[in-house]
PDB file of C-alpha atoms in Angstrom:
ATOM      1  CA  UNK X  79      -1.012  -4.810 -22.429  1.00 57.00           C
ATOM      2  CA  UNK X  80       1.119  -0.924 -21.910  1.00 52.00           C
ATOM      3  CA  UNK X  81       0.814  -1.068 -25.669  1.00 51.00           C
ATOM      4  CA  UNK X  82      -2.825  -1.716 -26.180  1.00 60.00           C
ATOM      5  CA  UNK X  83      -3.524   1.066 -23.262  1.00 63.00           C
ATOM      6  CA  UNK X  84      -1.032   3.673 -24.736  1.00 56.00           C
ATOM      7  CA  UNK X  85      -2.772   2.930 -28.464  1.00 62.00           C
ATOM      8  CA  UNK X  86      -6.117   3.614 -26.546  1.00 69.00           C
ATOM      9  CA  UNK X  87      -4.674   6.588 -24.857  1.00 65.00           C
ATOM     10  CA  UNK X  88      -3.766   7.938 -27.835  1.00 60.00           C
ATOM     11  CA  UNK X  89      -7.283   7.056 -29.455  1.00 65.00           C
ATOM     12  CA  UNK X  90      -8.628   9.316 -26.372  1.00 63.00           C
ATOM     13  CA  UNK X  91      -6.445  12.354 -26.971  1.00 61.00           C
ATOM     14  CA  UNK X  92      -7.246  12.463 -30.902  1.00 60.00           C
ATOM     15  CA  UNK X  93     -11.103  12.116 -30.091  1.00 61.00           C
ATOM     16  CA  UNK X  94     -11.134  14.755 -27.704  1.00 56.00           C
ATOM     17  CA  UNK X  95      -8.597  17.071 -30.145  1.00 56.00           C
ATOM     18  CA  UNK X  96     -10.873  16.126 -33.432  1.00 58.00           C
ATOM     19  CA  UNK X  97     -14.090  16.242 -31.327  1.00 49.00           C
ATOM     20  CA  UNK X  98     -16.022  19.253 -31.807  1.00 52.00           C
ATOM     21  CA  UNK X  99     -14.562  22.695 -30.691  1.00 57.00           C
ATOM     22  CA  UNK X 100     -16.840  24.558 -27.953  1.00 60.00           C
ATOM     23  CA  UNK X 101     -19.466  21.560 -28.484  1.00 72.00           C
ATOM     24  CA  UNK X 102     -19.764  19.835 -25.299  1.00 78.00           C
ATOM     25  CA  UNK X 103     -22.432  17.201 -25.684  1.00 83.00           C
ATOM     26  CA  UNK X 104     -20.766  16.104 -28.874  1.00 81.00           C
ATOM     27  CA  UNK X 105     -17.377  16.186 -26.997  1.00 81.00           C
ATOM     28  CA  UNK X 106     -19.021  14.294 -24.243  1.00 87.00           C
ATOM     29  CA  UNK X 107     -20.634  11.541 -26.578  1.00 88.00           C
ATOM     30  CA  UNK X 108     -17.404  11.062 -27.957  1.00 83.00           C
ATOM     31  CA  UNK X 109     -16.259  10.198 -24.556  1.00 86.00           C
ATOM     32  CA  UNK X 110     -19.268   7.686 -23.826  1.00 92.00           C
ATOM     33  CA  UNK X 111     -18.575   5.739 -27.339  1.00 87.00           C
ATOM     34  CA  UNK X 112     -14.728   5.323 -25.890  1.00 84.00           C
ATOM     35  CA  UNK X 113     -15.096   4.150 -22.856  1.00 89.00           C
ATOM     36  CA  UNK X 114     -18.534   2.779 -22.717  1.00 92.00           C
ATOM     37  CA  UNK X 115     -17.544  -0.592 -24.119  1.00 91.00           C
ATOM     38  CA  UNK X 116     -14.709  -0.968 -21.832  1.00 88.00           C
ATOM     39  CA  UNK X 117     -16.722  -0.454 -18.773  1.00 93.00           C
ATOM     40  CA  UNK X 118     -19.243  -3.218 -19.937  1.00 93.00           C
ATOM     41  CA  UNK X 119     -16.352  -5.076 -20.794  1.00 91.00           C
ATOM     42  CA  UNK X 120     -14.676  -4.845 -16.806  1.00 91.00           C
ATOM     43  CA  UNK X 121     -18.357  -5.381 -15.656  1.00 94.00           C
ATOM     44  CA  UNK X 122     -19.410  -2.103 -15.193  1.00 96.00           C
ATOM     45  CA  UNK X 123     -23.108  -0.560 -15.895  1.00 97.00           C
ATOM     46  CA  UNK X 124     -22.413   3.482 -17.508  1.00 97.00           C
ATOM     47  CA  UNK X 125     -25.534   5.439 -15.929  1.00 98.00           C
ATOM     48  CA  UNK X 126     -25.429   8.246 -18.162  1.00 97.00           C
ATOM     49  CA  UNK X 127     -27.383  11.436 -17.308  1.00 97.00           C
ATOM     50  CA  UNK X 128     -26.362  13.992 -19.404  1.00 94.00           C
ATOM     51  CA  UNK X 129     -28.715  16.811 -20.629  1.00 91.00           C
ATOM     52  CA  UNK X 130     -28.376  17.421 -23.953  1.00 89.00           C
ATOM     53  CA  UNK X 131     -28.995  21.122 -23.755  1.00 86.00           C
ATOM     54  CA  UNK X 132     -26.706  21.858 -21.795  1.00 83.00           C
ATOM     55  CA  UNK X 133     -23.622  24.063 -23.082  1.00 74.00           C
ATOM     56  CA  UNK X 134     -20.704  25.347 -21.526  1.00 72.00           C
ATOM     57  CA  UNK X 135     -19.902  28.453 -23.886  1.00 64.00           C
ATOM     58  CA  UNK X 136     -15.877  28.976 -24.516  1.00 68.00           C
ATOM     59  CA  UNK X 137     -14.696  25.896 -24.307  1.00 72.00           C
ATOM     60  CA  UNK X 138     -11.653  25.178 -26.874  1.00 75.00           C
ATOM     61  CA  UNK X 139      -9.965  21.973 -28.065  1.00 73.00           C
ATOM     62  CA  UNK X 140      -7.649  22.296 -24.836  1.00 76.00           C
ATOM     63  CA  UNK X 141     -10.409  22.614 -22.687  1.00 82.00           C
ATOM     64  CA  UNK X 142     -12.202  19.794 -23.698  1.00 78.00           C
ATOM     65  CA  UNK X 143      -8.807  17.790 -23.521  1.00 80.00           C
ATOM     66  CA  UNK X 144      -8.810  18.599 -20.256  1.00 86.00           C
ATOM     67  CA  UNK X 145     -12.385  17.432 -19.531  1.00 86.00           C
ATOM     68  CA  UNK X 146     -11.489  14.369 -21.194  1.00 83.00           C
ATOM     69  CA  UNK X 147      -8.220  13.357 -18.901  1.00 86.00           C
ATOM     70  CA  UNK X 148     -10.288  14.520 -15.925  1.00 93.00           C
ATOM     71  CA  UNK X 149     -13.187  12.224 -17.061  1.00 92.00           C
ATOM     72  CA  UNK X 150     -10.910   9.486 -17.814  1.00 89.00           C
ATOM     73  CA  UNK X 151      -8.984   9.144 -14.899  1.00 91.00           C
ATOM     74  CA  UNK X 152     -12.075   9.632 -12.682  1.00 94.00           C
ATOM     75  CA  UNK X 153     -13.819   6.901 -14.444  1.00 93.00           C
ATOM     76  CA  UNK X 154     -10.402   4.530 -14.335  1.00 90.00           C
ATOM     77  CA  UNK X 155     -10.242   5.103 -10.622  1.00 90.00           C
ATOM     78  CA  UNK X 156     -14.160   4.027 -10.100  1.00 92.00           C
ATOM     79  CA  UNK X 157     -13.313   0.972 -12.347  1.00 91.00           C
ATOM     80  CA  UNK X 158     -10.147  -0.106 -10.333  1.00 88.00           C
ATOM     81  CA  UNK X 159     -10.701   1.072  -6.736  1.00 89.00           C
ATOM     82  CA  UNK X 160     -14.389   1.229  -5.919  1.00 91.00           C
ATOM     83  CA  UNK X 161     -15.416  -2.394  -5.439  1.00 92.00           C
ATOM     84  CA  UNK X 162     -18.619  -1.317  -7.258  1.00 94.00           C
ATOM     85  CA  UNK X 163     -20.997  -2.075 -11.039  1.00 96.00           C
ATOM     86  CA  UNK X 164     -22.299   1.309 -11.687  1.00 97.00           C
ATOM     87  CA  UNK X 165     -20.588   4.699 -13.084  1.00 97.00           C
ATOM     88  CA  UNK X 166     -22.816   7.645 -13.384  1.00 98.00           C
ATOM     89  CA  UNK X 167     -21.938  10.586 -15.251  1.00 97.00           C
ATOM     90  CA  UNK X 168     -24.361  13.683 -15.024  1.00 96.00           C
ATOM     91  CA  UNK X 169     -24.304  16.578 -17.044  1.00 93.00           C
ATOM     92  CA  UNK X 170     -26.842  19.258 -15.694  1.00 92.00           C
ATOM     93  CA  UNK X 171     -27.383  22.941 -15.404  1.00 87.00           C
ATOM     94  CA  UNK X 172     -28.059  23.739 -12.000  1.00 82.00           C
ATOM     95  CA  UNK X 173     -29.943  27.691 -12.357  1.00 81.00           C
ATOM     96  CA  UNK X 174     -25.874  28.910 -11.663  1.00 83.00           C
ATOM     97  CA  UNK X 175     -23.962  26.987 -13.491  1.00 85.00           C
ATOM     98  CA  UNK X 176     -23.039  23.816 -15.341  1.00 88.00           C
ATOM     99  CA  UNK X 177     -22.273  21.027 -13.279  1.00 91.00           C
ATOM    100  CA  UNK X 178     -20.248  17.964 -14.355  1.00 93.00           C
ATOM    101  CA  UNK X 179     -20.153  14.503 -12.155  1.00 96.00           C
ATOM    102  CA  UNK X 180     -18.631  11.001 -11.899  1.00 97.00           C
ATOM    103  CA  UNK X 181     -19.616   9.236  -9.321  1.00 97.00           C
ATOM    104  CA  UNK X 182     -20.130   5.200  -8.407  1.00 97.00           C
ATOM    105  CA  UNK X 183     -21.849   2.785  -6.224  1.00 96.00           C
ATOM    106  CA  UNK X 184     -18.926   1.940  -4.527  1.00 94.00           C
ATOM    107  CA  UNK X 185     -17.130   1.402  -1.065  1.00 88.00           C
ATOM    108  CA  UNK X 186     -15.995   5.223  -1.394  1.00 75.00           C
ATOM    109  CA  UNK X 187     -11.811   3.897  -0.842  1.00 66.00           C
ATOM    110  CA  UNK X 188     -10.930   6.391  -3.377  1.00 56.00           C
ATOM    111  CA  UNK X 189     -11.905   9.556  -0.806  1.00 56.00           C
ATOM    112  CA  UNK X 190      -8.306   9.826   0.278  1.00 54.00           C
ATOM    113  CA  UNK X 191      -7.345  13.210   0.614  1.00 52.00           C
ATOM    114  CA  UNK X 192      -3.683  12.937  -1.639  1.00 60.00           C
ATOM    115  CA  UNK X 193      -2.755  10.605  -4.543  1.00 75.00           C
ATOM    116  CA  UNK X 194      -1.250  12.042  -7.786  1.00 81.00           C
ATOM    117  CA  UNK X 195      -4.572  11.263  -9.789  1.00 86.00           C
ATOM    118  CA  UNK X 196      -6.435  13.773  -7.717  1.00 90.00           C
ATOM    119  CA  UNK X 197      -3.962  16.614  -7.312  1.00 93.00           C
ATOM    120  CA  UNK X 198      -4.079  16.117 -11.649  1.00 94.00           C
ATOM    121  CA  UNK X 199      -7.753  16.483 -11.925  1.00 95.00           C
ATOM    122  CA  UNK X 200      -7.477  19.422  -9.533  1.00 96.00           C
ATOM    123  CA  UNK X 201      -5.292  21.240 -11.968  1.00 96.00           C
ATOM    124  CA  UNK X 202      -6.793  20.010 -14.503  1.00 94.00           C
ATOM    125  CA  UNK X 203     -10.154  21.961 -13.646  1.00 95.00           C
ATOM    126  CA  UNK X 204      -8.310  24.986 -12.728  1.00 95.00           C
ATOM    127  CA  UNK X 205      -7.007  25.543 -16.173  1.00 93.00           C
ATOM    128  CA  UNK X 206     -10.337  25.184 -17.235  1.00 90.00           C
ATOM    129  CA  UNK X 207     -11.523  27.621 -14.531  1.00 91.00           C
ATOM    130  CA  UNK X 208     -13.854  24.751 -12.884  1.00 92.00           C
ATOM    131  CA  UNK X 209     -14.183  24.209  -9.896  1.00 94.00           C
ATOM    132  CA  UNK X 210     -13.338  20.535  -8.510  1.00 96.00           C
ATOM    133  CA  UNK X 211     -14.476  18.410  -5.595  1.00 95.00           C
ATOM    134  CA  UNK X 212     -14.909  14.991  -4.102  1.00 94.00           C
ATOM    135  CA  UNK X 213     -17.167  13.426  -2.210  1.00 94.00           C
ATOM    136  CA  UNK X 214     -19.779  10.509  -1.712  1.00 94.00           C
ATOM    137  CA  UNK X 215     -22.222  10.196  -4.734  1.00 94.00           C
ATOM    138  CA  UNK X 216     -25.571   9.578  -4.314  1.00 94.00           C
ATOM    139  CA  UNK X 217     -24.483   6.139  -5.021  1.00 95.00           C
ATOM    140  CA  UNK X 218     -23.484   5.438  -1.985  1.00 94.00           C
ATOM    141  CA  UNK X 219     -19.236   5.822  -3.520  1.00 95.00           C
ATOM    142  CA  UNK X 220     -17.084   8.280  -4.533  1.00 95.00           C
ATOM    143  CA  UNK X 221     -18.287  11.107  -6.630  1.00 96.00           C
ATOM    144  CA  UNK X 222     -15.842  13.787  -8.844  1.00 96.00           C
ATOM    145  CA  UNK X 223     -17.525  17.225  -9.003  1.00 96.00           C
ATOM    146  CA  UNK X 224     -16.490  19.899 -11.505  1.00 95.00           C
ATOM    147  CA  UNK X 225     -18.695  23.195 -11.866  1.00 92.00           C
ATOM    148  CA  UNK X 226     -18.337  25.942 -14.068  1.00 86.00           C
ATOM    149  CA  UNK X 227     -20.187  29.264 -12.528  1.00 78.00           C
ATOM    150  CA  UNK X 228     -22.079  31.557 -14.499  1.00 58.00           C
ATOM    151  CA  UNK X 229     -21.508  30.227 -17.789  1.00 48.00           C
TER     152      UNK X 229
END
C-alpha cells in the first residue's frame, strides 16, 4: 500500500513537471485524469467546474507543482475527513482575478484552524503569490480557496 501511493505520488509530480508550462487548463486536466478515477473508486462524485478560458499568465513548471500538491492534498483531505460523495473543483475568473476552489458536501471536520496539511497549502500559495483560505463550500463542507489578483 506506501508503495503503490509513493509510485502514484511520483506519477503526480512528473504530470504536473511534464504538464504544460504556463498552461493551466491543460495542467488542470492533467490533474482531473489522475485523480478522477480514484475518487470514483473511494466513492466519490468529481463536480468539475472549470472554465476553460480561464488563464493565469506566468505560471512556470514550479508553480503549477505547487497547484498540484495544494490540489492534491485538499482533495485527499475531502476524501478522508469529510464524511461526504461530492468534490467540486471550480476554476473561474471573477472580474479581479482568477479564483481556484475545492470544496465538498461534507460535515466541514476539516475547518480546524492548525494541522500540518493546511499550514503546507498556505505556503504553498504564497510561493505562488495566491492567496489561500478556508471555509464552508457552498456544499454545505469544507471549501480551499486560492486567488490570484489581477492576473
Amino acid at each position: 500500500q506506501v508503495v503503490h501511493g509513493a509510485v502514484d505520488e511520483l506519477r503526480l509530480i512528473v504530470n504536473a513537471l511534464d504538464a504544460v508550462g504556463d498552461d493551466l487548463i491543460a495542467a488542470l486536466a492533467g490533474f482531473r485524469q489522475t485523480v478522477e478515477p480514484k475518487m470514483n473508486a473511494a466513492g466519490f462524485t468529481l463536480d468539475w467546474r472549470v472554465d476553460r478560458t480561464v488563464q493565469v499568465p506566468g505560471m512556470e513548471t514550479g508553480d503549477t507543482l505547487q497547484l498540484y500538491r495544494i490540489l492534491q492534498e485538499a482533495c485527499s483531505n475531502a476524501m478522508r475527513h469529510s464524511g461526504g460523495d461530492i468534490i467540486r473543483i471550480s476554476l473561474a475568473w471573477d472580474g479581479a482575478g482568477v479564483g481556484l476552489s475545492v470544496g465538498d458536501n461534507g460535515c466541514g471536520r476539516a475547518m480546524g484552524e492548525s494541522g500540518y496539511g493546511r499550514k503546507t497549502m498556505a505556503d504553498r500559495a504564497a510561493r505562488i503569490g495566491a492567496e489561500f483560505e478556508i471555509g464552508v463550500s457552498e456544499l454545505g463542507g469544507v471549501e480551499v480557496r486560492l486567488w490570484f489578483e489581477g492576473r
